[in-house]
CSV table of C-alpha atoms and ligand atoms in Angstrom, one decimal:
chain,number,residue,atom,x,y,z
T,1,MET,CA,-10.0,-1.0,-11.6
T,2,LYS,CA,-9.1,-1.6,-8.0
T,3,THR,CA,-6.4,0.4,-6.3
T,4,TYR,CA,-4.3,-0.7,-3.3
T,5,ALA,CA,-1.9,1.4,-1.3
T,6,ILE,CA,1.0,-0.4,0.4
T,7,LEU,CA,1.3,1.6,3.5
T,8,ASN,CA,3.1,1.7,6.9
T,9,MET,CA,4.6,4.8,8.4
T,10,LYS,CA,7.4,2.7,9.8
T,11,GLY,CA,10.4,2.5,7.4
T,12,GLY,CA,12.0,-0.7,6.1
T,13,VAL,CA,9.0,-3.1,6.7
T,14,GLY,CA,8.8,-4.3,3.1
T,15,LYS,CA,6.4,-1.9,1.4
T,16,THR,CA,8.5,-1.6,-1.8
T,17,THR,CA,9.4,-5.3,-1.9
T,18,THR,CA,5.7,-6.1,-1.5
T,19,ALA,CA,4.6,-3.5,-4.1
T,20,ILE,CA,7.0,-4.8,-6.7
T,21,ASN,CA,6.4,-8.5,-6.2
T,22,LEU,CA,2.6,-8.1,-5.9
T,23,SER,CA,2.6,-6.1,-9.1
T,24,TYR,CA,4.8,-8.7,-10.8
T,25,LEU,CA,2.6,-11.6,-9.7
T,26,LEU,CA,-0.7,-10.0,-10.6
T,27,ALA,CA,0.7,-9.2,-14.1
T,28,ALA,CA,2.8,-12.3,-14.9
T,29,GLU,CA,1.0,-15.1,-13.1
T,30,HIS,CA,-2.6,-13.8,-12.9
T,31,GLY,CA,-2.8,-12.2,-16.3
T,32,LEU,CA,-4.0,-8.8,-14.9
T,33,ASN,CA,-3.0,-5.4,-16.4
T,34,VAL,CA,-1.2,-3.6,-13.6
T,35,LEU,CA,-0.1,0.0,-12.9
T,36,LEU,CA,2.5,0.4,-10.2
T,37,ILE,CA,2.7,3.9,-8.8
T,38,ASP,CA,5.8,4.9,-6.9
T,39,ALA,CA,4.8,7.6,-4.4
T,40,ASP,CA,8.1,7.6,-2.5
T,41,ALA,CA,10.8,10.2,-3.2
T,42,GLN,CA,13.4,7.5,-2.4
T,43,ARG,CA,12.3,6.1,-5.8
T,44,ASN,CA,13.3,2.5,-4.9
T,45,ALA,CA,10.5,0.9,-7.0
T,46,THR,CA,11.2,3.2,-9.9
T,47,ARG,CA,14.9,2.4,-9.9
T,48,ALA,CA,14.2,-1.3,-9.6
T,49,LEU,CA,11.9,-1.5,-12.7
T,50,ILE,CA,12.8,1.3,-15.2
T,51,GLU,CA,15.9,3.1,-16.4
T,52,ALA,CA,16.5,6.7,-15.4
T,53,GLY,CA,15.0,9.1,-17.9
T,54,ASP,CA,13.5,12.5,-18.5
T,55,TYR,CA,9.9,11.4,-18.1
T,56,PRO,CA,6.9,12.9,-16.2
T,57,THR,CA,6.4,11.4,-12.8
T,58,LEU,CA,3.9,11.3,-9.9
T,59,TYR,CA,5.2,14.8,-9.0
T,60,GLU,CA,3.8,16.2,-12.3
T,61,ILE,CA,0.5,14.5,-11.6
T,62,LEU,CA,0.3,15.9,-8.1
T,63,THR,CA,1.2,19.4,-9.1
T,64,GLY,CA,-1.2,19.5,-12.1
T,65,SER,CA,1.7,20.0,-14.5
T,66,GLU,CA,0.8,20.5,-18.2
T,67,LEU,CA,3.4,17.8,-19.0
T,68,VAL,CA,0.6,15.4,-18.0
T,69,SER,CA,-2.4,16.6,-20.1
T,70,TYR,CA,-3.5,13.0,-20.7
T,71,TRP,CA,-3.1,10.2,-18.2
T,72,MET,CA,-1.0,8.1,-20.6
T,73,ASP,CA,1.6,10.9,-20.5
T,74,ALA,CA,2.7,9.7,-17.0
T,75,THR,CA,2.9,6.0,-17.5
T,76,GLN,CA,6.0,4.1,-18.5
T,77,PRO,CA,6.2,0.5,-19.7
T,78,THR,CA,8.5,-1.9,-17.7
T,79,ASP,CA,10.3,-5.0,-19.1
T,80,ILE,CA,7.5,-7.1,-17.5
T,81,GLU,CA,4.5,-7.8,-19.7
T,82,ARG,CA,1.2,-6.1,-18.6
T,83,LEU,CA,3.1,-4.0,-16.0
T,84,ASP,CA,3.4,-0.3,-16.4
T,85,MET,CA,4.5,2.2,-13.8
T,86,VAL,CA,4.2,5.8,-12.8
T,87,PRO,CA,7.7,6.7,-11.7
T,88,ALA,CA,8.6,8.8,-8.6
T,89,SER,CA,10.7,11.9,-8.6
T,90,ASP,CA,13.0,13.3,-5.9
T,91,LEU,CA,11.0,16.5,-6.3
T,92,LEU,CA,8.3,14.7,-4.2
T,93,TRP,CA,10.5,15.6,-1.2
T,94,GLY,CA,9.6,19.2,-1.7
T,95,LEU,CA,5.8,18.8,-1.9
T,96,ASP,CA,5.4,18.8,1.9
T,97,ALA,CA,7.4,22.0,2.2
T,98,ASP,CA,4.5,23.9,0.6
T,99,PRO,CA,1.9,24.3,3.3
T,100,THR,CA,-0.9,24.5,0.8
T,101,GLY,CA,0.5,21.4,-1.1
T,102,LYS,CA,-1.5,18.8,0.7
T,103,PHE,CA,-4.8,20.6,0.1
T,104,TRP,CA,-4.2,21.0,-3.6
T,105,THR,CA,-2.6,17.7,-4.4
T,106,VAL,CA,-4.7,15.3,-2.5
T,107,HIS,CA,-7.4,14.7,-5.2
T,108,ARG,CA,-5.1,14.7,-8.2
T,109,LEU,CA,-3.9,11.0,-8.1
T,110,LYS,CA,-7.6,9.9,-7.6
T,111,ASP,CA,-8.6,12.0,-10.7
T,112,PHE,CA,-5.7,10.6,-12.7
T,113,LEU,CA,-6.7,7.0,-11.8
T,114,ALA,CA,-10.3,7.7,-12.6
T,115,ALA,CA,-9.2,8.8,-16.1
T,116,ALA,CA,-7.0,5.7,-16.5
T,117,ALA,CA,-10.0,3.5,-15.4
T,118,GLU,CA,-12.1,5.1,-18.1
T,119,GLY,CA,-9.5,3.9,-20.6
T,120,GLN,CA,-10.0,0.4,-19.3
T,121,THR,CA,-6.3,-0.3,-19.7
T,122,TYR,CA,-5.6,-1.5,-16.1
T,123,ASP,CA,-7.3,-4.0,-13.8
T,124,VAL,CA,-5.3,-3.1,-10.7
T,125,ALA,CA,-3.2,-0.2,-9.5
T,126,VAL,CA,-0.7,-0.7,-6.7
T,127,ILE,CA,0.8,2.4,-4.9
T,128,ASP,CA,4.1,2.1,-3.1
T,129,CYS,CA,3.9,4.7,-0.3
T,130,PRO,CA,6.8,6.4,1.5
T,131,PRO,CA,7.2,6.0,5.3
T,132,ASN,CA,5.6,9.3,6.2
T,133,PHE,CA,2.2,10.9,6.2
T,134,GLY,CA,3.0,13.6,3.6
T,135,ALA,CA,1.1,14.9,0.6
T,136,ALA,CA,2.0,11.9,-1.6
T,137,THR,CA,0.7,9.4,1.0
T,138,ALA,CA,-2.5,11.5,1.5
T,139,ALA,CA,-3.0,11.4,-2.3
T,140,ALA,CA,-2.4,7.6,-2.3
T,141,ILE,CA,-5.0,7.0,0.5
T,142,MET,CA,-7.5,9.2,-1.3
T,143,ALA,CA,-7.1,7.3,-4.5
T,144,SER,CA,-7.3,3.8,-2.9
T,145,ASP,CA,-10.0,1.2,-2.4
T,146,GLY,CA,-7.8,-0.9,0.0
T,147,ILE,CA,-4.8,-0.5,2.2
T,148,ILE,CA,-2.2,-3.3,2.6
T,149,ILE,CA,0.1,-3.0,5.6
T,150,PRO,CA,3.4,-4.9,5.6
T,151,MET,CA,4.6,-5.4,9.2
T,152,LEU,CA,7.7,-6.9,10.8
T,153,PRO,CA,7.1,-9.5,13.6
T,154,ASP,CA,9.2,-7.6,16.1
T,155,ALA,CA,8.4,-6.0,19.5
T,156,TYR,CA,8.3,-2.5,18.0
T,157,SER,CA,5.5,-3.6,15.7
T,158,ALA,CA,3.7,-5.5,18.4
T,159,GLU,CA,4.0,-2.5,20.8
T,160,GLY,CA,3.1,-0.2,18.0
T,161,MET,CA,-0.5,-1.5,17.7
T,162,ALA,CA,-1.8,1.7,19.3
T,163,ASP,CA,0.2,3.7,16.7
T,164,LEU,CA,-1.3,1.5,14.0
T,165,THR,CA,-4.8,2.2,15.2
T,166,ARG,CA,-4.1,5.9,15.1
T,167,GLN,CA,-2.6,5.6,11.6
T,168,ILE,CA,-5.8,3.8,10.4
T,169,GLU,CA,-7.9,6.5,12.0
T,170,GLY,CA,-5.7,9.1,10.1
T,171,VAL,CA,-6.3,7.1,6.9
T,172,LYS,CA,-10.0,7.1,7.4
T,173,SER,CA,-10.1,10.8,8.1
T,174,ILE,CA,-8.6,11.3,4.6
T,175,ASN,CA,-10.8,8.7,2.9
T,176,PRO,CA,-13.7,7.3,4.9
T,177,ASP,CA,-14.5,4.8,2.1
T,178,VAL,CA,-11.1,3.1,2.1
T,179,ARG,CA,-10.9,-0.4,3.7
T,180,VAL,CA,-7.8,-1.8,5.5
T,181,ALA,CA,-7.5,-5.0,3.4
T,182,GLY,CA,-5.0,-6.6,5.7
T,183,ILE,CA,-1.7,-6.8,7.5
T,184,LEU,CA,1.0,-8.8,5.8
T,185,ILE,CA,3.6,-10.1,8.3
T,186,ASN,CA,7.0,-9.9,6.5
T,187,GLN,CA,10.6,-11.2,7.2
T,188,VAL,CA,9.5,-14.1,9.3
T,189,GLN,CA,12.3,-16.3,10.7
T,190,ARG,CA,12.1,-19.6,12.4
T,191,ALA,CA,12.3,-18.5,16.1
T,192,GLY,CA,10.1,-18.7,19.1
T,193,VAL,CA,10.2,-14.9,19.6
T,194,VAL,CA,9.0,-14.4,16.0
T,195,ASP,CA,6.1,-16.8,16.5
T,196,ASP,CA,5.1,-14.9,19.6
T,197,ALA,CA,5.2,-11.6,17.9
T,198,ALA,CA,3.2,-12.9,14.9
T,199,ALA,CA,0.6,-14.4,17.3
T,200,TYR,CA,0.5,-11.1,19.2
T,201,ILE,CA,-0.1,-9.2,16.0
T,202,ARG,CA,-2.9,-11.6,15.0
T,203,GLU,CA,-4.6,-11.3,18.3
T,204,ASN,CA,-4.4,-7.5,18.7
T,205,ALA,CA,-4.5,-6.1,15.2
T,206,PRO,CA,-7.3,-3.6,14.7
T,207,CYS,CA,-7.8,-5.0,11.2
T,208,PRO,CA,-7.6,-8.4,9.3
T,209,VAL,CA,-4.2,-10.2,9.2
T,210,TYR,CA,-3.4,-12.4,6.1
T,211,LYS,CA,-3.0,-16.1,6.7
T,212,ASN,CA,0.1,-16.2,4.6
T,213,VAL,CA,3.3,-14.6,5.8
T,214,ILE,CA,6.6,-13.8,4.0
T,215,ARG,CA,9.7,-15.5,5.2
T,216,ARG,CA,13.0,-13.7,5.5
T,217,THR,CA,15.6,-14.7,2.9
T,218,VAL,CA,18.8,-13.2,1.6
T,219,LYS,CA,17.4,-13.7,-1.9
T,220,VAL,CA,15.2,-10.6,-1.4
T,221,ILE,CA,18.3,-8.5,-0.7
T,222,GLU,CA,20.1,-10.0,-3.7
T,223,SER,CA,17.1,-9.2,-5.8
T,224,THR,CA,17.4,-5.5,-5.0
T,225,TRP,CA,20.9,-5.5,-6.4
T,226,ALA,CA,19.7,-7.4,-9.4
T,227,LYS,CA,16.9,-4.9,-9.8
T,228,GLU,CA,14.4,-7.7,-10.3
T,229,PRO,CA,11.4,-9.0,-8.4
T,230,VAL,CA,12.5,-11.9,-6.2
T,231,LEU,CA,10.0,-13.9,-8.2
T,232,ILE,CA,12.3,-13.5,-11.2
T,233,TRP,CA,15.7,-13.5,-9.4
T,234,SER,CA,15.0,-16.6,-7.3
T,235,PRO,CA,11.6,-18.1,-8.1
T,236,ARG,CA,12.0,-21.0,-5.8
T,237,SER,CA,13.2,-19.1,-2.8
T,238,ALA,CA,11.1,-19.1,0.4
T,239,ALA,CA,10.1,-15.4,-0.1
T,240,ALA,CA,9.1,-16.1,-3.7
T,241,GLN,CA,6.9,-19.0,-2.7
T,242,ASP,CA,5.4,-17.0,0.1
T,243,TYR,CA,4.6,-14.0,-2.1
T,244,ARG,CA,3.0,-16.4,-4.6
T,245,ALA,CA,0.8,-17.9,-1.9
T,246,TRP,CA,-0.1,-14.5,-0.4
T,247,VAL,CA,-1.1,-13.0,-3.8
T,248,ARG,CA,-3.3,-16.1,-4.4
T,249,GLU,CA,-5.0,-15.3,-1.0
T,250,LEU,CA,-5.3,-11.7,-2.0
T,251,VAL,CA,-6.7,-12.4,-5.4
T,252,ASP,CA,-9.3,-14.7,-3.8
T,253,THR,CA,-10.3,-12.5,-0.9
T,254,GLU,CA,-10.4,-9.3,-3.0
T,255,VAL,CA,-12.1,-11.1,-5.9
T,256,LEU,CA,-9.7,-9.7,-8.4
T,257,LEU,CA,-10.3,-12.3,-11.1
T,258,PRO,CA,-13.7,-13.2,-12.7
T,259,ALA,CA,-15.0,-16.6,-11.6
T,260,ASP,CA,-14.4,-18.1,-15.1
T,261,GLN,CA,-10.7,-17.2,-14.8
T,262,GLY,CA,-10.2,-19.0,-11.5
T,263,GLY,CA,-11.4,-16.2,-9.2
T,264,ALA,CA,-13.3,-16.9,-6.0
T,265,ALA,CA,-17.1,-16.4,-6.0
T,266,PRO,CA,-17.9,-12.8,-4.9
T,267,ALA,CA,-18.0,-12.5,-1.1
T,268,SER,CA,-21.4,-11.5,0.3
T,269,GLY,CA,-19.9,-9.3,3.1
T,270,GLU,CA,-17.9,-6.1,2.5
T,271,VAL,CA,-15.2,-6.7,5.1
T,272,LEU,CA,-13.2,-9.9,4.4
T,273,GLN,CA,-11.7,-11.6,7.5
T,274,HIS,CA,-8.4,-13.4,7.1
T,275,ALA,CA,-7.6,-16.1,9.5
Z,1,LIG,N1,11.3,-11.2,3.1
Z,1,LIG,C1,12.5,-10.5,3.2
Z,1,LIG,N2,13.6,-11.1,3.5
Z,1,LIG,C2,14.8,-10.5,3.6
Z,1,LIG,N3,14.9,-9.1,3.4
Z,1,LIG,C3,13.8,-8.4,3.1
Z,1,LIG,C4,12.5,-9.1,3.0
Z,1,LIG,N4,11.6,-8.1,2.7
Z,1,LIG,C5,12.3,-6.9,2.6
Z,1,LIG,N5,13.6,-7.1,2.8
Z,1,LIG,C6,14.7,-6.1,2.8
Z,1,LIG,O1,14.4,-5.2,3.8
Z,1,LIG,C7,14.8,-3.9,3.4
Z,1,LIG,C8,13.6,-3.0,3.5
Z,1,LIG,O2,12.6,-3.4,2.5
Z,1,LIG,P1,11.7,-2.4,1.7
Z,1,LIG,O3,12.6,-1.4,1.0
Z,1,LIG,O4,10.8,-3.2,0.8
Z,1,LIG,O5,10.9,-1.7,2.9
Z,1,LIG,P2,10.1,-0.3,2.8
Z,1,LIG,O6,9.0,-0.5,3.8
Z,1,LIG,O7,9.7,-0.1,1.4
Z,1,LIG,O8,11.2,0.7,3.3
Z,1,LIG,P3,11.0,2.4,3.2
Z,1,LIG,O9,10.0,2.6,4.4
Z,1,LIG,O10,12.3,2.9,3.4
Z,1,LIG,O11,10.3,2.7,1.9
Z,1,LIG,C9,15.3,-4.0,2.0
Z,1,LIG,O12,16.7,-4.1,2.1
Z,1,LIG,C10,14.7,-5.3,1.5
Z,1,LIG,O13,15.6,-6.0,0.6
Z,2,LIG,MG1,10.0,1.7,0.2
């Protein structure tokens, strides 16, 4: 089982949208068994995919609650075949208030996923991170093989490359083995200034940048109201097409499918460079 954290300390860059649509595509179109973990107290991914209920959440995993004595206690099915999720709780807000919290909680998601991996139920886990460096984010980084960074093609992101480098250093200090899989440029519009920003990000990023980008379309915003992946809400929209192309790129570069199921041949090098 491979685990990817969708991470960027900047808010509103498309982490949740990417986590939901990536999970959907891996499950529905690539036939993988996927576990989506909502690590954000805002609970946007949880609210999009499952009904409110009295179920254990990531909070119970991170606090070692006896409500989660077996890993399956904390997973919930969604309406999408092969896609389960670990919901978030608003109690996650309080984790960071406990000064010892980070220390105690940081290993627990990794241990939980190791137990799930033994059960061989899931091929991929995707973690939707909050826009801060709190205990849940630290636990997500600790549990991940790869980090995917959605980024807007604006001046703030371009000028924020030094911040991004520091963020990556922070990530590596938590988990030296984690790899920054790539930056995904999101909300691209047809405009010279956007092309310039995207080109700047490609030239100056301290990590690979995916060849495919996600265009901005109102269908994504509509899909949040419909509580559906944009792939279901508007499968032919620009963003749906782009997510499909990007996930194909990810599946190939990360070798998520065996070769006899259409996966790419294993890469010889550890670090994969995207154009
Ligand atoms: N390609 C797109 N086109 C249009 N709107 C988009 C696109 N991607 C995301 N959005 C919209 O941008 C807003 C922020 O997206 P999202 O919630 O995925 O970001 P986030 O990084 O998870 O935010 P937060 O940091 O608050 O968790 C949402 O309203 C979403 O619908
Ligand atoms: Mg979010």
